[in-house]
Short mmCIF file of C-alpha atoms in Angstrom, two decimals:
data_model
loop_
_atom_site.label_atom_id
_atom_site.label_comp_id
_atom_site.label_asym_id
_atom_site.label_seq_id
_atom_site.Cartn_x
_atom_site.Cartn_y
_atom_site.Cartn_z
CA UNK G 7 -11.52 1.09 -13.99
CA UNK G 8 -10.01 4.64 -12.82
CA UNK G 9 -7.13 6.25 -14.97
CA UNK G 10 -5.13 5.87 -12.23
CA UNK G 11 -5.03 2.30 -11.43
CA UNK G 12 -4.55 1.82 -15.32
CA UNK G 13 -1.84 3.96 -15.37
CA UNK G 14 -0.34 1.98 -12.37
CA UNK G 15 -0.98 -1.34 -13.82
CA UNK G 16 0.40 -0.24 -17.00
CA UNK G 17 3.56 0.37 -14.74
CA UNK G 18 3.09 4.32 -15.48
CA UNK G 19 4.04 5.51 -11.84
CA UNK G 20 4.37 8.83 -12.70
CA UNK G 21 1.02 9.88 -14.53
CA UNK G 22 -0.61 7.15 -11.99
CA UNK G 23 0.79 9.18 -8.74
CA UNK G 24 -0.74 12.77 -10.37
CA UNK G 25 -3.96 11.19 -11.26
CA UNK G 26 -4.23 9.48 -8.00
CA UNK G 27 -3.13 13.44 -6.34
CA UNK G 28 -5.69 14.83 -8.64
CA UNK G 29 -8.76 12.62 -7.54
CA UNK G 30 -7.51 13.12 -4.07
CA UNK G 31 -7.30 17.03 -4.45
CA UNK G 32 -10.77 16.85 -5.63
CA UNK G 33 -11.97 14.19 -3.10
CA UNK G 34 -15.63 13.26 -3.05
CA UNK G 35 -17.43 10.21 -1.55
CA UNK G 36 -16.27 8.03 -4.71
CA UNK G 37 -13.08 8.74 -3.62
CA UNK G 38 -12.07 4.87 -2.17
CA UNK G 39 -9.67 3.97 -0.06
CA UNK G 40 -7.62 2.43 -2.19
CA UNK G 41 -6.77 5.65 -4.32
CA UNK G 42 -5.01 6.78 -0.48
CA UNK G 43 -3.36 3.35 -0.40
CA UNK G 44 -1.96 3.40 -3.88
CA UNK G 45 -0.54 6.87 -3.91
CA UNK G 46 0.74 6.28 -0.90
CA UNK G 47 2.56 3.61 -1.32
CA UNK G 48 4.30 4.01 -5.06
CA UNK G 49 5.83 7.31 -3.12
CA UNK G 50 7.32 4.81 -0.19
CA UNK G 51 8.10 2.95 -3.17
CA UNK G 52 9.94 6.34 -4.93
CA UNK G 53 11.43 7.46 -1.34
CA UNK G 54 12.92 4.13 -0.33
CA UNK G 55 13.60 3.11 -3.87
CA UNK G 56 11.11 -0.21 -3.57
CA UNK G 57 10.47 -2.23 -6.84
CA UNK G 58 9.78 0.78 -8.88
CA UNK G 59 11.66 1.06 -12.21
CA UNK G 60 15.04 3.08 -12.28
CA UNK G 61 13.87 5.63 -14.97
CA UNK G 62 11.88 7.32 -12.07
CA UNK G 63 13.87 10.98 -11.76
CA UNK G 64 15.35 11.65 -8.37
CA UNK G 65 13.35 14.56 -7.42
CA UNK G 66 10.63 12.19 -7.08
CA UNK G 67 12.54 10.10 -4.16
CA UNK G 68 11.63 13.23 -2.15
CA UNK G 69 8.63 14.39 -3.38
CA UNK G 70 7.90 10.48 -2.03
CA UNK G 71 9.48 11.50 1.13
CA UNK G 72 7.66 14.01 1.76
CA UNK G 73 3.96 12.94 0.62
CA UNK G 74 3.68 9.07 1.35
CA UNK G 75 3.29 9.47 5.29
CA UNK G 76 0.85 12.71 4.51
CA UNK G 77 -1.16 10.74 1.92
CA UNK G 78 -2.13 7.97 4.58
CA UNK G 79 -3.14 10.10 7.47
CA UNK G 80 -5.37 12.22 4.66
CA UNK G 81 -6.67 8.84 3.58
CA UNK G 82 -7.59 8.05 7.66
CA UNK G 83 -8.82 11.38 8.56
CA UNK G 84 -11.84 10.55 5.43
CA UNK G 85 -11.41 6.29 6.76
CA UNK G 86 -10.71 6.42 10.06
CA UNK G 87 -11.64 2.62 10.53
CA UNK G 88 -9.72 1.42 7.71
CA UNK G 89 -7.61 -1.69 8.21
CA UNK G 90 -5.44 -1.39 5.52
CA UNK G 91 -4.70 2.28 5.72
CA UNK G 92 -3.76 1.74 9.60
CA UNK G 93 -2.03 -1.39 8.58
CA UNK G 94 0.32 0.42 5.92
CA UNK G 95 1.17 3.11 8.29
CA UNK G 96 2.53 0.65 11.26
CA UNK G 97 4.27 -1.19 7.95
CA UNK G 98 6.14 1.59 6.52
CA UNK G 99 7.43 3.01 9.81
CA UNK G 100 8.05 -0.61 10.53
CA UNK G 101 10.39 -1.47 7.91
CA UNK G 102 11.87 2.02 6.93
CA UNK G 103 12.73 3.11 11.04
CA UNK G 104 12.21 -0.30 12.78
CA UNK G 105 9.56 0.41 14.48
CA UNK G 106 8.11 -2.26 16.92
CA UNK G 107 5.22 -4.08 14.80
CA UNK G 108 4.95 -7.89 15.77
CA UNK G 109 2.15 -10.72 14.61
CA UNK G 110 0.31 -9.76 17.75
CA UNK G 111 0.55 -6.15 16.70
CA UNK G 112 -1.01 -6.71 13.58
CA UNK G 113 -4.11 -9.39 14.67
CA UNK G 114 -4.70 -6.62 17.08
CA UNK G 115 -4.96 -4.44 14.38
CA UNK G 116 -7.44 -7.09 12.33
CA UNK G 117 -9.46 -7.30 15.24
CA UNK G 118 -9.74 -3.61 16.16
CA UNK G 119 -10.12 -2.52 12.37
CA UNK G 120 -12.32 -5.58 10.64
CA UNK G 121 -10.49 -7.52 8.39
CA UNK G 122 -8.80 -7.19 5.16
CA UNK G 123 -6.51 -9.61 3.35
CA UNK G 124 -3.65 -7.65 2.78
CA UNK G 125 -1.87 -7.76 6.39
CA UNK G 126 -1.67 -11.50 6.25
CA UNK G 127 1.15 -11.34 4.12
CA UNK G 128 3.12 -9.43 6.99
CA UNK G 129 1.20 -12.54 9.28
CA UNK G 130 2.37 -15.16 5.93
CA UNK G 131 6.00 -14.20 7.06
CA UNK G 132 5.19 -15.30 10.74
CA UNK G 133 3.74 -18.64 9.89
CA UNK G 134 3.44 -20.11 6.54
CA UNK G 135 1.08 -23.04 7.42
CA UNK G 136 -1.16 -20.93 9.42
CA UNK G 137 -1.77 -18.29 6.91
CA UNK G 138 -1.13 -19.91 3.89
CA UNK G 139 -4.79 -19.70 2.35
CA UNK G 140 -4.63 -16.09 2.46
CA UNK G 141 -1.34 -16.27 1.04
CA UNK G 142 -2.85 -17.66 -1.96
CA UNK G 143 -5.43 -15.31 -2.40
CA UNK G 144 -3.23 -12.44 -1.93
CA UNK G 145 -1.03 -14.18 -5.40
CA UNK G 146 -4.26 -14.06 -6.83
CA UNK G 147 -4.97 -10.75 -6.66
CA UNK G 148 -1.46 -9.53 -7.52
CA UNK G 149 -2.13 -12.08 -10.54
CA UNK G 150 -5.14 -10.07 -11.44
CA UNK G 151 -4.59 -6.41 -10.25
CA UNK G 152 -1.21 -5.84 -10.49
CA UNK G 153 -0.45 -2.69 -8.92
CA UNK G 154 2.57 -1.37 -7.11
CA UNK G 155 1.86 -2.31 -3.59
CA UNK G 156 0.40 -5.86 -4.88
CA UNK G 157 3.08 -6.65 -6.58
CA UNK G 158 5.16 -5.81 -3.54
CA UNK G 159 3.38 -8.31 -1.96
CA UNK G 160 4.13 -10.66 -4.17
CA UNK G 161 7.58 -10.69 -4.60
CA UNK G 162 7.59 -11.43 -0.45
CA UNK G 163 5.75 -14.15 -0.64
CA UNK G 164 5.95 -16.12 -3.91
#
């Protein structure tokens, strides 16, 4: 497992967020995704003050500001089909400016990107029955990976 996600799961947002810059800053092909998703999202997390602990300084609320909308459209520009990546952008801009982003706006995304499990929890809050096996699966993996954005997840749908 990378020292970033370890630092994340160990809930160490701070030393997670510069190893997470660091392996971006020095990106290579084993650079994933998920490193752009991560980042990304503990600084929405730090800007909009998200289920992140308090002890987080306040300089970081802007450094979040600043870098979570940058991070993603790096993290596109390398994964331009990504599902989650486009996903997280429409979400963020979604709930921080209310930017139009319905069901139908994200199955369109699904079905233009591929799938990935994470936007059914944004679909879970549409229709329980409908999307309630991905719901599980999603608990699952916040059970077994907890990192910021999964237990974000969580905590909307449990």
């Amino acid at each position: 497992m990378e020292i970033a996600l370890i630092k994340e799961i160990k809930k160490e947002y701070l030393e997670a967020t510069k190893c997470y810059e660091n392996e971006i800053e020095n990106y290579s092909s084993d650079v994933l995704p998920n490193s752009f998703i991560n980042l990304a999202f503990i600084y929405w997390c730090f800007a909009f003050e998200f289920s992140i602990p308090e002890d987080i300084p306040e300089d970081y609320s802007v450094i979040g500001g600043n870098r979570y909308q940058k991070i993603l459209e790096l993290g596109l520009s390398y994964y331009p089909n990504n599902t989650e990546l486009h996903f997280w952008k429409k979400y963020f801009q979604h709930i921080i400016y209310g930017e139009e982003f319905s069901e139908k706006d994200c199955k369109l995304l699904i079905e233009k990107y591929g799938d990935s499990i994470v936007p059914y929890f944004f679909l879970y809050l549409f229709d329980k029955n409908k999307y309630e096996k991905q719901r599980n699966e999603l608990i699952i993996d916040a059970k077994e990976l907890p990192t910021a954005k999964n237990l974000y997840i969580k905590s909307l749908i449990e």
